[in-house]
Coordinates of C-alpha atoms in Angstrom, one line a residue:
M273 CA -10.1 1.6 14.8
E274 CA -7.0 3.5 16.0
R275 CA -5.8 3.4 12.3
I276 CA -9.1 4.8 11.3
I277 CA -9.3 7.8 13.4
T278 CA -5.5 8.6 12.8
T279 CA -6.4 8.6 9.1
R280 CA -9.4 10.8 9.5
V281 CA -7.6 13.4 12.0
E282 CA -4.4 13.5 9.7
C283 CA -6.7 14.3 6.6
Y284 CA -8.4 17.1 8.4
V285 CA -5.1 18.7 10.0
E286 CA -3.4 18.5 6.4
S287 CA -6.4 19.9 4.5
E288 CA -6.8 22.5 7.2
N289 CA -3.2 23.6 7.0
I290 CA -2.8 23.5 10.7
L291 CA 0.9 22.2 11.1
D292 CA 3.7 24.2 10.2
I293 CA 5.0 23.6 6.8
E294 CA 8.5 22.9 7.7
Q295 CA 7.3 20.1 10.1
E296 CA 8.7 16.9 8.6
G297 CA 8.2 14.3 11.0
F298 CA 4.9 12.0 11.8
R299 CA 3.4 13.3 8.5
H300 CA 2.4 11.4 5.4
F301 CA 4.4 12.1 2.0
R302 CA 7.0 13.8 4.4
S303 CA 10.2 12.4 6.0
T304 CA 12.9 13.3 8.6
T305 CA 15.3 13.1 5.8
N306 CA 14.0 16.2 4.4
A307 CA 14.8 18.0 7.5
L308 CA 18.2 16.6 7.7
L309 CA 18.8 17.6 3.9
N310 CA 17.5 21.1 4.6
L311 CA 19.8 21.4 7.5
T312 CA 22.8 20.0 5.7
Q313 CA 22.2 22.0 2.6
S314 CA 21.7 25.4 4.6
I315 CA 25.3 24.5 6.5
L316 CA 27.4 24.0 3.2
D317 CA 25.5 27.0 1.4
G318 CA 26.8 29.2 4.3
F319 CA 30.3 27.5 3.9
N320 CA 30.3 28.4 0.1
L321 CA 29.5 32.1 1.1
D322 CA 32.1 32.1 3.9
N323 CA 29.1 32.8 6.4
F324 CA 28.6 31.4 9.9
T325 CA 25.7 29.1 10.5
L326 CA 24.3 28.8 13.8
A327 CA 21.7 25.9 14.7
V328 CA 19.7 25.5 18.0
L329 CA 19.0 21.9 18.5
I330 CA 16.3 21.2 21.2
D331 CA 15.3 17.9 22.8
F332 CA 12.4 17.5 24.9
E333 CA 13.0 14.8 27.6
K334 CA 10.2 12.4 27.9
A335 CA 8.2 14.2 25.5
Y336 CA 5.5 11.7 25.2
D337 CA 5.5 10.5 28.6
S338 CA 4.9 14.0 29.8
V339 CA 2.0 15.4 27.6
W340 CA -1.0 17.1 29.2
R341 CA -4.0 15.4 28.0
E342 CA -6.5 17.9 29.2
G343 CA -4.6 20.3 27.4
L344 CA -4.1 18.2 24.4
L345 CA -7.9 17.7 24.3
V346 CA -8.6 21.5 24.5
K347 CA -6.0 22.1 21.6
L348 CA -7.8 19.6 19.4
H349 CA -11.3 21.2 20.0
Q350 CA -9.8 24.5 19.4
Y351 CA -8.8 23.4 15.9
G352 CA -12.2 22.0 15.2
I353 CA -11.8 18.3 16.1
K354 CA -15.3 18.0 17.8
G355 CA -17.9 15.7 18.1
K356 CA -17.7 11.9 18.3
I357 CA -14.1 11.9 16.9
W358 CA -13.0 14.2 20.0
K359 CA -15.1 11.9 22.5
W360 CA -13.2 8.8 21.2
I361 CA -9.9 10.3 21.5
Q362 CA -10.7 11.3 24.9
A363 CA -11.9 7.8 25.8
F364 CA -8.8 6.3 24.3
L365 CA -6.6 8.5 26.6
N366 CA -8.4 8.3 29.8
E367 CA -8.3 5.4 32.2
R368 CA -4.8 4.1 30.9
Y369 CA -2.8 2.0 33.4
S370 CA 0.7 0.4 33.2
R371 CA 2.9 -1.6 35.2
C372 CA 6.7 -2.9 35.3
I373 CA 7.7 -6.4 34.4
V374 CA 11.6 -7.1 35.5
N375 CA 12.8 -10.6 35.3
K376 CA 9.4 -12.0 34.8
H377 CA 8.4 -10.1 38.0
E378 CA 5.3 -8.2 37.3
G379 CA 4.5 -5.0 39.3
Q380 CA 0.9 -3.5 40.2
W381 CA -0.9 -1.8 37.7
C382 CA -1.3 2.1 38.3
R383 CA -3.2 4.6 36.7
T384 CA -1.3 7.4 34.5
E385 CA -2.4 10.8 34.4
T386 CA -0.1 12.0 31.9
G387 CA 1.5 10.9 28.3
L388 CA 0.5 9.2 25.1
P389 CA 0.5 5.4 24.4
Q390 CA 3.7 4.5 22.6
G391 CA 4.8 1.6 20.5
K392 CA 8.3 0.0 20.8
K393 CA 10.8 -0.8 18.2
A394 CA 13.0 -4.0 18.3
G395 CA 16.8 -3.7 18.3
K396 CA 18.3 -4.6 15.1
S397 CA 21.8 -6.0 14.5
L398 CA 23.8 -8.8 12.7
G399 CA 23.0 -11.0 15.6
I400 CA 19.3 -11.4 14.4
L401 CA 21.2 -13.2 11.4
R402 CA 23.0 -15.6 13.5
E403 CA 19.8 -16.4 15.8
I404 CA 17.8 -17.2 12.6
K405 CA 20.7 -19.0 11.2
G406 CA 20.6 -21.4 14.2
I407 CA 17.0 -22.2 13.8
G408 CA 17.2 -25.0 11.4
N409 CA 17.7 -25.2 7.6
I410 CA 16.7 -21.7 6.6
K411 CA 17.1 -20.9 2.9
T412 CA 19.8 -18.8 1.6
K413 CA 17.2 -16.6 -0.1
F414 CA 15.3 -15.9 3.1
L415 CA 18.3 -14.9 5.2
I416 CA 19.4 -12.3 2.3
Q417 CA 15.9 -11.0 2.5
V418 CA 16.3 -10.4 6.3
Y419 CA 19.6 -8.8 5.8
N420 CA 18.1 -6.2 3.4
S421 CA 15.0 -5.3 5.4
I422 CA 16.6 -5.1 8.8
I423 CA 20.1 -4.4 8.6
G424 CA 20.6 -3.0 5.1
S425 CA 17.8 -0.3 6.1
I426 CA 19.5 1.0 9.1
F427 CA 22.8 2.0 7.1
L428 CA 20.7 3.5 4.2
Y429 CA 18.6 5.8 6.2
A430 CA 19.3 9.3 4.8
S431 CA 22.1 8.1 2.6
C432 CA 21.5 10.7 0.1
I433 CA 22.9 13.2 2.6
W434 CA 26.0 11.8 3.9
Q435 CA 27.0 9.9 0.5
T436 CA 29.2 12.8 0.3
G437 CA 31.2 12.0 3.4
K438 CA 34.8 11.0 3.5
E439 CA 35.6 7.7 1.8
E440 CA 37.4 6.0 4.4
H441 CA 34.1 6.6 6.5
L442 CA 31.9 4.9 3.9
K443 CA 34.3 1.9 3.5
K444 CA 33.5 1.0 7.1
L445 CA 30.0 0.1 6.1
N446 CA 31.4 -2.2 3.4
A447 CA 32.6 -4.2 6.3
I448 CA 29.5 -4.7 7.6
Q449 CA 28.1 -5.6 4.1
R450 CA 30.7 -8.4 3.9
K451 CA 30.0 -9.8 7.4
G452 CA 26.3 -9.8 6.7
L453 CA 26.5 -11.5 3.2
S454 CA 29.1 -14.0 4.6
I455 CA 26.7 -15.1 7.4
C456 CA 24.1 -15.2 4.7
L457 CA 26.0 -17.3 2.2
G458 CA 27.7 -19.5 4.8
V459 CA 31.4 -18.5 3.4
S460 CA 34.4 -17.0 4.8
A461 CA 34.2 -13.3 6.1
T462 CA 37.4 -12.8 4.3
A463 CA 35.9 -13.5 0.8
S464 CA 35.9 -10.8 -1.5
L465 CA 33.2 -8.4 -1.1
E466 CA 32.4 -8.3 -5.1
V467 CA 32.1 -11.9 -5.2
L468 CA 29.5 -12.0 -2.3
Q469 CA 27.5 -9.1 -3.6
V470 CA 27.0 -10.9 -7.0
M471 CA 26.3 -14.4 -5.4
A472 CA 23.6 -12.9 -3.3
G473 CA 22.4 -10.6 -5.7
V474 CA 22.7 -7.5 -3.5
L475 CA 23.7 -4.0 -4.8
P476 CA 27.2 -2.6 -3.7
L477 CA 26.2 0.1 -1.1
D478 CA 27.6 3.1 -3.2
L479 CA 25.3 1.9 -5.9
R480 CA 22.4 1.4 -3.6
R481 CA 22.8 4.9 -2.2
E482 CA 23.0 6.3 -5.7
E483 CA 19.7 4.5 -6.4
M484 CA 17.9 5.8 -3.1
A485 CA 19.4 9.5 -3.7
I486 CA 17.6 9.5 -7.1
R487 CA 14.4 8.3 -5.8
D488 CA 14.8 11.0 -3.1
I489 CA 15.3 13.8 -5.4
A490 CA 12.2 12.8 -7.5
R491 CA 10.1 12.6 -4.4
L492 CA 11.4 15.9 -3.5
N493 CA 10.9 17.4 -6.8
S494 CA 7.1 16.4 -6.5
Y495 CA 6.7 18.6 -3.4
S496 CA 4.6 21.8 -3.6
T497 CA 6.8 25.0 -4.3
K498 CA 5.6 26.2 -0.8
I499 CA 7.9 23.5 0.8
P500 CA 11.4 25.1 1.8
I501 CA 13.5 22.0 0.5
R502 CA 11.8 22.3 -2.9
N503 CA 12.5 25.9 -3.0
K504 CA 16.4 24.9 -2.5
I505 CA 16.2 22.2 -5.2
D506 CA 15.0 24.9 -7.7
E507 CA 17.5 27.3 -6.6
W508 CA 20.5 24.8 -7.1
K509 CA 19.1 23.5 -10.7
N510 CA 19.6 27.1 -12.1
K511 CA 23.0 27.6 -10.5
E512 CA 26.0 27.2 -13.3
T513 CA 29.1 27.8 -11.0
V514 CA 30.6 24.9 -9.0
D515 CA 30.8 25.7 -5.2
K516 CA 34.1 24.7 -3.3
F517 CA 32.1 22.6 -0.8
I518 CA 30.3 19.6 -2.7
S519 CA 26.7 19.5 -1.3
P520 CA 24.0 16.5 -1.3
L521 CA 21.8 18.4 -3.9
V522 CA 24.6 18.9 -6.2
L523 CA 25.3 15.4 -6.2
M524 CA 21.6 14.0 -6.3
L525 CA 20.9 16.4 -9.2
Q526 CA 24.1 15.0 -11.1
Q527 CA 22.8 11.3 -10.4
A528 CA 19.3 12.0 -11.8
K529 CA 21.0 13.7 -14.8
N530 CA 23.1 10.6 -15.4
M531 CA 19.8 8.5 -15.1
K532 CA 18.0 10.7 -17.8
E533 CA 20.9 10.2 -20.2
E534 CA 20.7 6.4 -19.6
T535 CA 17.0 5.8 -19.7
D536 CA 15.5 9.1 -20.7
I537 CA 13.5 9.4 -17.8
S538 CA 13.4 12.8 -16.0
V539 CA 12.8 13.5 -12.2
D540 CA 11.4 16.8 -13.5
D541 CA 8.5 15.2 -15.0
I542 CA 7.5 13.5 -11.9
E543 CA 3.9 13.8 -11.0
P544 CA 3.0 16.2 -8.1
E545 CA 2.8 15.1 -4.6
Y546 CA -0.9 14.2 -3.3
Q547 CA -2.6 17.1 -1.8
F548 CA -5.1 16.6 0.9
Q549 CA -8.8 17.0 -0.4
G550 CA -10.6 16.8 2.9
L551 CA -12.6 13.9 3.9
Q552 CA -14.4 11.9 0.9
A553 CA -17.8 10.5 1.3
S554 CA -18.0 6.6 1.1
K555 CA -19.7 5.1 -1.7
S556 CA -23.4 4.7 -1.1
P557 CA -25.4 1.7 -1.7
P558 CA -26.3 0.4 -4.9
E559 CA -29.9 1.2 -6.2
Y560 CA -31.8 -0.4 -9.2
W561 CA -29.7 1.2 -12.0
L562 CA -32.0 1.0 -14.9
S563 CA -34.0 4.2 -13.6
P564 CA -34.4 6.5 -16.5
S565 CA -33.0 9.2 -14.7
T566 CA -29.7 7.2 -14.1
V567 CA -26.6 7.1 -16.1
V568 CA -24.8 3.6 -16.1
A569 CA -21.5 3.0 -17.1
F570 CA -19.2 0.2 -17.1
T571 CA -15.3 1.1 -17.5
D572 CA -12.1 -0.9 -17.9
G573 CA -8.4 -0.4 -18.7
S574 CA -5.9 -2.7 -20.6
C575 CA -2.3 -2.6 -20.4
Q576 CA -0.2 -4.7 -23.0
S577 CA 2.8 -4.7 -20.3
N578 CA 3.2 -3.0 -17.1
P579 CA 4.4 -0.4 -17.6
G580 CA 3.7 -0.5 -21.5
P581 CA 1.1 0.5 -24.2
C582 CA -2.5 1.1 -22.4
G583 CA -5.8 2.0 -23.4
A584 CA -9.0 3.0 -21.6
G585 CA -12.5 1.7 -22.5
A586 CA -16.0 2.5 -21.3
I587 CA -19.6 1.9 -22.2
V588 CA -22.3 4.4 -21.2
I589 CA -26.0 3.4 -21.0
F590 CA -28.5 6.2 -20.8
N591 CA -32.0 7.0 -22.4
N592 CA -32.1 3.5 -24.0
K593 CA -28.8 4.0 -25.8
E594 CA -25.2 2.5 -25.5
I595 CA -22.3 4.8 -26.3
E596 CA -18.9 3.0 -26.8
L597 CA -15.6 5.1 -25.6
K598 CA -12.3 4.3 -25.8
Q599 CA -9.0 6.2 -25.7
P600 CA -5.3 5.2 -26.2
V601 CA -3.5 6.5 -23.1
S602 CA 0.2 6.3 -23.3
K603 CA 2.8 4.1 -25.0
R604 CA 4.4 3.8 -21.2
G605 CA 1.6 3.7 -18.7
S606 CA 0.3 1.5 -16.0
I607 CA -3.1 -0.7 -15.8
L608 CA -4.1 1.8 -12.9
L609 CA -3.7 4.8 -15.0
A610 CA -5.8 3.0 -17.8
E611 CA -8.5 2.2 -15.2
L612 CA -8.5 6.0 -14.3
V613 CA -8.6 7.1 -17.6
A614 CA -11.5 4.9 -18.3
I615 CA -13.4 6.4 -15.4
K616 CA -12.4 10.0 -16.5
L617 CA -13.9 9.2 -20.0
V618 CA -17.3 8.7 -18.5
L619 CA -17.2 11.9 -16.4
D620 CA -16.1 13.8 -19.6
Y621 CA -18.8 12.5 -21.3
V622 CA -21.4 13.2 -18.6
S623 CA -20.2 16.9 -18.3
R624 CA -20.9 17.2 -22.2
I625 CA -24.4 16.1 -22.0
E626 CA -26.7 19.2 -22.7
N627 CA -29.9 18.5 -20.6
K628 CA -28.4 17.4 -17.5
T629 CA -31.7 18.1 -15.6
L630 CA -32.7 14.6 -16.7
I631 CA -30.0 12.8 -15.0
E632 CA -30.0 12.3 -11.1
E633 CA -27.3 9.9 -10.6
V634 CA -24.3 8.4 -12.3
K635 CA -23.4 4.8 -11.5
I636 CA -20.1 3.8 -12.7
F637 CA -19.0 0.0 -12.5
S638 CA -15.3 -0.7 -12.6
D639 CA -13.3 -3.7 -11.9
S640 CA -10.6 -1.9 -10.3
Q641 CA -11.0 -1.9 -6.5
T642 CA -7.9 0.4 -6.2
A643 CA -9.4 2.9 -8.6
I644 CA -12.6 2.9 -6.6
G645 CA -10.7 2.9 -3.2
I646 CA -8.7 6.1 -4.3
L647 CA -11.7 8.1 -5.9
T648 CA -14.3 7.3 -2.8
L649 CA -12.5 6.0 0.2
N650 CA -9.6 8.3 0.3
W651 CA -7.0 5.5 -0.2
K652 CA -3.2 6.6 -0.1
I653 CA -2.2 7.7 -3.8
E654 CA 1.2 6.6 -4.7
N655 CA 1.3 7.1 -8.5
N656 CA -1.1 8.7 -11.1
R657 CA -2.0 11.3 -8.6
S658 CA -2.5 14.3 -11.4
T659 CA -5.0 11.9 -13.2
S660 CA -6.8 11.2 -9.7
H661 CA -7.1 14.6 -8.7
E662 CA -8.5 15.7 -12.3
I663 CA -11.2 12.9 -11.9
I664 CA -11.8 14.0 -8.1
S665 CA -12.1 17.8 -9.4
L666 CA -14.6 16.5 -11.9
I667 CA -16.7 14.7 -9.6
K668 CA -16.9 17.7 -7.2
C669 CA -17.7 20.0 -10.1
I670 CA -20.7 17.9 -11.2
Q671 CA -22.0 17.2 -7.9
K672 CA -21.9 20.9 -7.3
H673 CA -23.3 22.7 -10.2
H674 CA -25.6 20.2 -11.2
G675 CA -26.8 18.2 -8.1
I676 CA -26.0 14.8 -9.8
K677 CA -25.0 12.0 -7.5
I678 CA -22.1 10.0 -8.5
N679 CA -21.7 6.5 -7.2
F680 CA -18.9 3.9 -7.8
D681 CA -19.5 0.1 -7.7
W682 CA -17.1 -2.9 -8.0
T683 CA -18.0 -5.4 -10.7
P684 CA -15.9 -8.6 -11.2
G685 CA -14.0 -8.6 -14.1
H686 CA -13.9 -11.4 -16.9
A687 CA -17.0 -12.9 -15.2
D688 CA -19.6 -12.5 -18.2
V689 CA -20.9 -9.1 -17.1
R690 CA -21.9 -7.7 -20.3
G691 CA -21.2 -4.1 -20.0
N692 CA -17.6 -5.1 -18.3
E693 CA -16.8 -7.2 -21.3
I694 CA -17.6 -4.7 -24.0
A695 CA -15.5 -2.1 -22.1
D696 CA -12.8 -4.7 -21.8
K697 CA -12.9 -5.0 -25.5
L698 CA -12.7 -1.4 -26.0
A699 CA -9.8 -1.1 -23.5
K700 CA -7.7 -3.9 -25.4
E701 CA -8.3 -2.2 -28.8
A702 CA -7.3 1.3 -27.4
A703 CA -4.0 -0.4 -26.0
K704 CA -3.1 -1.6 -29.3
E705 CA -3.9 1.8 -30.9
A706 CA -1.4 3.3 -28.4
N707 CA 1.4 1.4 -30.1
Q708 CA 0.9 3.6 -32.9
I709 CA 1.6 6.9 -30.7
Q710 CA 4.3 8.6 -32.5
K711 CA 5.2 11.3 -29.9
E712 CA 3.5 12.3 -26.6
A713 CA 3.3 15.8 -25.9
H714 CA 4.1 15.1 -21.9
I715 CA 4.4 11.8 -20.1
T716 CA 3.9 12.2 -16.2
V717 CA 6.6 10.2 -14.9
T718 CA 5.5 8.2 -11.5
K719 CA 7.4 6.8 -8.5
Q720 CA 7.4 3.5 -10.0
D721 CA 8.9 4.9 -13.2
I722 CA 11.7 6.4 -11.5
K723 CA 12.5 3.3 -9.3
T724 CA 12.7 1.2 -12.4
A725 CA 15.1 3.7 -14.1
A726 CA 17.4 4.1 -11.1
R727 CA 17.7 0.4 -10.9
I728 CA 18.5 0.1 -14.6
L729 CA 21.2 2.7 -14.1
V730 CA 22.8 1.4 -11.0
N731 CA 22.7 -2.3 -12.7
K732 CA 24.6 -1.2 -15.7
K733 CA 27.1 0.5 -13.6
W734 CA 27.3 -2.4 -11.4
Q735 CA 27.8 -4.7 -14.6
H736 CA 30.4 -2.6 -16.1
R737 CA 32.4 -2.6 -12.9
W738 CA 32.2 -6.5 -12.5
D739 CA 33.3 -6.8 -16.1
N740 CA 36.3 -4.5 -15.6
S741 CA 37.5 -6.1 -12.4
D742 CA 39.3 -9.4 -11.6
T743 CA 38.7 -9.7 -7.9
G744 CA 37.1 -13.0 -6.6
R745 CA 36.9 -14.8 -10.0
L746 CA 38.5 -18.2 -8.6
L747 CA 35.4 -18.4 -6.1
S748 CA 33.0 -17.3 -8.7
S749 CA 34.1 -18.8 -11.9
D750 CA 31.7 -22.0 -11.6
C751 CA 28.8 -20.0 -9.8
Q752 CA 26.2 -17.9 -11.6
Q753 CA 24.3 -15.0 -10.0
K754 CA 21.6 -16.2 -7.6
S755 CA 22.3 -19.9 -8.4
T756 CA 22.4 -20.1 -4.4
F757 CA 18.7 -19.5 -4.3
D758 CA 18.3 -23.0 -5.9
Y759 CA 19.7 -24.7 -3.2
P760 CA 17.4 -26.6 -0.8
D761 CA 18.6 -25.0 2.4
H762 CA 21.5 -22.8 3.9
K763 CA 23.7 -25.7 5.2
T764 CA 23.7 -27.5 1.6
A765 CA 24.6 -24.2 0.1
K766 CA 27.5 -23.5 2.7
I767 CA 28.8 -27.0 1.9
I768 CA 29.0 -26.5 -1.9
R769 CA 30.5 -22.7 -1.4
N770 CA 33.3 -24.2 0.8
L771 CA 34.1 -26.9 -1.8
R772 CA 34.3 -24.3 -4.7
S773 CA 36.5 -22.3 -2.7
G774 CA 38.4 -25.0 -0.9
Y775 CA 38.3 -22.8 2.3
Y776 CA 38.2 -25.7 4.9
L777 CA 40.6 -27.9 2.9
K778 CA 44.3 -27.8 4.3
N779 CA 46.1 -26.7 1.3
Y780 CA 43.8 -23.5 1.3
Q781 CA 44.4 -23.2 5.2
N782 CA 48.2 -23.4 4.5
K783 CA 47.9 -20.2 3.0
I784 CA 46.4 -18.5 5.9
N785 CA 48.6 -20.0 8.3
Q786 CA 51.8 -21.9 7.3
N787 CA 52.0 -23.8 10.5
I788 CA 49.1 -26.0 9.0
D789 CA 50.0 -29.0 6.9
P790 CA 48.9 -28.7 3.5
K791 CA 48.7 -32.4 2.9
C792 CA 46.0 -34.7 3.2
E793 CA 46.2 -37.8 5.4
C794 CA 46.8 -40.0 2.6
G795 CA 49.9 -37.8 1.7
Q796 CA 48.9 -35.6 -1.1
L797 CA 48.0 -32.0 -1.3
E798 CA 44.6 -31.5 -0.1
T799 CA 43.2 -29.5 -3.0
V800 CA 39.5 -29.6 -4.0
E801 CA 40.2 -31.9 -7.1
H802 CA 42.1 -34.3 -4.8
Y803 CA 39.4 -34.3 -2.2
L804 CA 36.4 -34.9 -4.6
L805 CA 38.1 -37.3 -7.3
F806 CA 41.2 -39.0 -5.9
C807 CA 41.6 -39.2 -2.4
E808 CA 41.4 -42.9 -1.1
N809 CA 39.8 -42.1 2.3
Y810 CA 36.6 -41.1 0.5
E811 CA 36.7 -43.9 -2.2
E812 CA 33.5 -45.7 -0.8
A813 CA 31.6 -42.4 -0.3
R814 CA 32.4 -41.5 -3.9
Q815 CA 31.5 -44.7 -5.4
K816 CA 28.1 -44.9 -3.8
L817 CA 27.6 -41.3 -4.9
I818 CA 28.6 -42.2 -8.8
H819 CA 26.2 -45.1 -8.3
E820 CA 23.4 -43.0 -7.3
I821 CA 23.7 -40.5 -9.9
Y822 CA 24.0 -43.4 -12.5
Y823 CA 20.8 -44.9 -11.6
Q824 CA 19.1 -41.7 -11.1
H825 CA 19.9 -40.7 -14.6
R826 CA 18.7 -43.9 -15.8
I827 CA 15.3 -43.4 -14.2
V828 CA 15.0 -39.8 -15.5
A829 CA 16.0 -41.3 -18.9
Y830 CA 13.2 -43.8 -19.0

C-alpha cells in the first residue's frame, strides 16, 4: 500500500512541477550523480576561466527524525494533495511507536511525535564474501554475482565523474578487485589481476567505468533542456577548444563518440525521458464486445530477434467488416516496440473513420501485458518512450474530441483466439518485410541499445588488451574463460586452480620464500607434473583414479 500511495503522490508532484527543477535526490529518472556532475563541471569550468567558484554545503542533522508532521500535512494540503490520500498519509504518520534494542535487551515502547519512518541499509564489505564462502559448497558463479552486485556497485557509484582522477588513486581500486576475485575464485591474492578478471568474466574497472559513463551520458542526453545538466552537455558539444582541465563531460562525450564509431549507435538519438502525464485511469471492466457501436481490435507484434527486424499487425472488427492492418517497424527494434506500434495502428485507423458518431467504444485486445500496463496503469517506461507518448496523446485526443471510450484487455497469445492468431500472422509478415527496409529516416535509440553498444565497445577493448599482453599466461594457458562456472562448487574449483598454478606445491612456495625446501618428500622437485604423474607417495590414489576413469569411459561408450 505504501508503494501505491507513493507512486500516486509522486506522479502528481512531478506532473504539477511542484519540486525545484534542480532537485535530483529521491526522484524517478533523476540521480544524485547529476548533482555531483553539475557541481564538478561548474568548478572545472571556473578553473578553465581562471575564476573562483564558491560552494555552500549544508547538512541538516537528523533531518528525517526532526520533521514536523503537522506542518508536513498542512503543506501537502496546500499543494493539492487532499481527500482520501491525505487522510491515509495522516494515519500513516500518526500513532507511531519505537523502542531501542541493545544486546537483545528491549526497551519500552514510546510514542514518537516528530520524524518520518526510515529504512535501513546493511553494511557492505569484502567480509560478506568470506561469510558466504564459509557457508558451504557455494558455486563460484554465485560468489561472482554477489561480488558484482554488492561490492562492485559501491566503487562504481558516480564513476563517470571521478574517472578523470589521478591514476595512482584509481589503481587502489584494482587492489579491491584483485582481493574480491581471488576470494571468489579461490586463488592467491597475488595472482595476476588480468587473469582473475578473464577467469571470472569481470570487466577491468577502467573499462567498466567507461561503459557506465557512456550509459550516463545517454541518460543525461534524454533529459529535457530545462534541466541544468542537459544545458551543460549541449554547451560542451559545441565547444571546439580544448580546455586545460579535463572535465568529466569532455571525457564522457569522447567515449560516446568512440562508441558511435565502433557500433554506429549515437547517444544523440536516445529517446526523450519519460514525462509524467498525470494519473491514468485503470482499464474498465470488459463488456460484451460485439455491440454495433463498439470497435474491436486484436493487436500483436513480432520480432525475429530481440533487437532485430520487427513488425506490427492488427485486425479491426467494426460494422460487420474485418480490416487487416500491418506495418514493418524497424530493422533493429524490440518486441515491445512492435506491440506498441500495433496498438497505434488501430488508433490511427479509428481516428481516420469519418462518421465517428457511430462509435461509443474501442476495445483493444493485446497479448502484451507490458504494453497494456504502460498505457493504462502508468507503469514505468524504460524504453520506447516516444512511441508510448504518441499513443497516450492519441488516446486523449480521441476521448476528448469524440467522446469515445478506449479500453484495453489482455488476451493470451497462441491460445487459438482467432483475432489474436490473425494479428500474429500479420505481424510476422510485417517483420519479414522489415528486412527489406533500405534506410530508415531516423531510428530512435533506447537505453537497451546504448547498454548493448557500450558493452560491445568495452569488450573489444578488453579483448585487444588481452591479445597484446603476456601477463598471467602460465595460469590461464589451460583455462578457458568462464570455465569455472562448470565446476560443481567453490571447493572443487579452488583445488583445480591451485593444481594449475602449483601455488601450494613446494617448488612454487620456494620462489616466494627460499627457506622452503622445493623438493617433495620423495626427493624430487614438487612440481605439478611430478605431483600428478610421478610421485610415489600418491601412486595408490593415482591408480584408483585411473581405474575409475577407465570404467566410467567404458560405461559411456556402451
